[in-house]
Amino acid sequence: MADHTGHRHHAIDYVELTVLDLAEAQRFYADAFGWEFTAYGDTYAGIRGPSGDPAAEVGGLAVGSEVRPGGPLVLLWSADLDRTLAAVEAAGGRVVQGPYDFPGGRRFHFADPSGNELGVWSPA
């Protein structure tokens, strides 16, 4: 689903997230956002692009011993912010800020099961 500016619902550009448990991270992101993955062994999974094409990866999950504080803040776009918030909570994510209004619309931040903080925004 795209809007007139080319944003895609729950899509990101390539970003690599450090995770503590690869299987748990894949389960969380699949349940919360419908993401699919390409396996590259026991310590890395590529995040497939919206087309599902393994050649069009948009990021990756890399196993590490700890999540680095201050790592990249990834912002996802949502066509329905409230529905996305409910999916994040149902999948085991923890909302850490918001939802709140900002000049471009509404947004919230959440922590995944490994402690990575991401944001989701919507124009309304």
Tab-separated table of C-alpha atoms in Angstrom:
chain	number	residue	atom	x	y	z
A	1	MET	CA	0.000	0.000	0.000
A	2	ALA	CA	1.529	3.307	-1.060
A	3	ASP	CA	0.434	6.895	-0.703
A	4	HIS	CA	0.927	9.721	-3.221
A	5	THR	CA	4.461	10.446	-1.952
A	6	GLY	CA	5.702	6.885	-2.453
A	7	HIS	CA	5.691	5.781	1.193
A	8	ARG	CA	4.907	2.121	1.732
A	9	HIS	CA	2.980	0.800	4.735
A	10	HIS	CA	5.442	-0.692	7.283
A	11	ALA	CA	8.400	-0.456	4.858
A	12	ILE	CA	11.918	0.800	5.625
A	13	ASP	CA	15.112	1.485	3.679
A	14	TYR	CA	18.079	-0.789	4.460
A	15	VAL	CA	18.838	-0.716	8.150
A	16	GLU	CA	20.641	-3.344	10.177
A	17	LEU	CA	19.387	-4.051	13.684
A	18	THR	CA	21.382	-5.890	16.313
A	19	VAL	CA	19.213	-8.496	18.048
A	20	LEU	CA	19.846	-10.817	20.974
A	21	ASP	CA	17.708	-13.716	19.706
A	22	LEU	CA	17.298	-14.066	15.934
A	23	ALA	CA	14.268	-16.367	16.048
A	24	GLU	CA	12.440	-14.130	18.547
A	25	ALA	CA	13.231	-11.011	16.511
A	26	GLN	CA	11.939	-12.639	13.313
A	27	ARG	CA	8.768	-13.774	15.089
A	28	PHE	CA	8.172	-10.291	16.523
A	29	TYR	CA	8.624	-8.413	13.235
A	30	ALA	CA	6.602	-11.005	11.305
A	31	ASP	CA	3.716	-10.803	13.797
A	32	ALA	CA	3.781	-7.015	14.203
A	33	PHE	CA	4.402	-5.921	10.605
A	34	GLY	CA	4.134	-8.988	8.349
A	35	TRP	CA	7.835	-8.853	7.456
A	36	GLU	CA	9.475	-11.806	5.713
A	37	PHE	CA	13.120	-12.817	5.921
A	38	THR	CA	15.931	-14.443	3.972
A	39	ALA	CA	18.040	-16.722	6.176
A	40	TYR	CA	21.818	-16.347	6.002
A	41	GLY	CA	22.818	-18.855	8.662
A	42	ASP	CA	22.278	-18.723	12.408
A	43	THR	CA	23.353	-15.118	12.989
A	44	TYR	CA	21.828	-13.036	10.174
A	45	ALA	CA	18.513	-12.669	8.373
A	46	GLY	CA	17.832	-10.257	5.537
A	47	ILE	CA	14.615	-8.270	5.701
A	48	ARG	CA	12.824	-8.660	2.376
A	49	GLY	CA	11.461	-5.613	0.612
A	50	PRO	CA	7.722	-5.034	0.194
A	51	SER	CA	7.683	-7.118	-2.979
A	52	GLY	CA	8.918	-10.165	-1.033
A	53	ASP	CA	11.744	-10.510	-3.552
A	54	PRO	CA	14.886	-11.735	-1.719
A	55	ALA	CA	17.018	-9.641	-4.088
A	56	ALA	CA	15.237	-6.475	-2.915
A	57	GLU	CA	16.247	-6.539	0.739
A	58	VAL	CA	15.707	-3.411	2.790
A	59	GLY	CA	17.707	-4.360	5.884
A	60	GLY	CA	18.910	-7.106	8.129
A	61	LEU	CA	18.824	-8.586	11.618
A	62	ALA	CA	22.280	-9.359	12.993
A	63	VAL	CA	22.832	-11.335	16.196
A	64	GLY	CA	25.031	-9.545	18.718
A	65	SER	CA	25.856	-9.901	22.390
A	66	GLU	CA	24.208	-6.567	23.210
A	67	VAL	CA	22.113	-3.896	21.554
A	68	ARG	CA	24.101	-0.696	21.191
A	69	PRO	CA	22.447	2.278	22.916
A	70	GLY	CA	21.832	5.161	20.554
A	71	GLY	CA	21.733	2.907	17.516
A	72	PRO	CA	19.817	4.015	14.453
A	73	LEU	CA	16.254	5.164	14.948
A	74	VAL	CA	14.271	3.560	12.212
A	75	LEU	CA	10.969	5.177	11.306
A	76	LEU	CA	8.295	3.093	9.634
A	77	TRP	CA	5.366	4.616	7.778
A	78	SER	CA	1.845	3.409	8.553
A	79	ALA	CA	-1.417	3.817	6.708
A	80	ASP	CA	-3.247	3.246	10.034
A	81	LEU	CA	-1.226	4.281	13.094
A	82	ASP	CA	-3.693	2.984	15.681
A	83	ARG	CA	-3.883	-0.434	14.038
A	84	THR	CA	-0.092	-0.600	13.837
A	85	LEU	CA	0.208	0.330	17.523
A	86	ALA	CA	-2.187	-2.495	18.422
A	87	ALA	CA	-0.182	-4.971	16.306
A	88	VAL	CA	3.082	-3.945	17.979
A	89	GLU	CA	1.609	-4.457	21.443
A	90	ALA	CA	-0.029	-7.765	20.468
A	91	ALA	CA	3.311	-9.056	19.158
A	92	GLY	CA	5.070	-8.232	22.429
A	93	GLY	CA	6.484	-4.792	21.690
A	94	ARG	CA	6.523	-2.088	24.352
A	95	VAL	CA	5.380	1.436	23.494
A	96	VAL	CA	7.944	3.863	24.962
A	97	GLN	CA	6.592	7.181	23.659
A	98	GLY	CA	3.305	8.401	22.233
A	99	PRO	CA	1.343	8.333	20.138
A	100	TYR	CA	1.840	12.073	19.809
A	101	ASP	CA	1.224	14.782	17.240
A	102	PHE	CA	4.130	16.375	15.365
A	103	PRO	CA	4.190	18.765	12.391
A	104	GLY	CA	4.056	15.891	9.866
A	105	GLY	CA	1.240	13.926	11.523
A	106	ARG	CA	1.222	11.449	14.424
A	107	ARG	CA	3.885	9.081	15.674
A	108	PHE	CA	4.863	6.625	18.407
A	109	HIS	CA	8.067	4.876	19.455
A	110	PHE	CA	8.314	1.271	20.624
A	111	ALA	CA	10.924	-1.191	21.847
A	112	ASP	CA	11.152	-4.656	20.295
A	113	PRO	CA	11.873	-7.753	22.440
A	114	SER	CA	15.655	-7.132	22.140
A	115	GLY	CA	15.322	-3.484	23.237
A	116	ASN	CA	15.731	-1.766	19.833
A	117	GLU	CA	13.712	1.452	19.697
A	118	LEU	CA	11.871	2.211	16.462
A	119	GLY	CA	9.244	4.774	15.511
A	120	VAL	CA	6.108	4.615	13.389
A	121	TRP	CA	4.507	7.681	11.824
A	122	SER	CA	1.407	8.481	9.853
A	123	PRO	CA	0.318	11.730	8.219
A	124	ALA	CA	-2.940	11.765	10.215
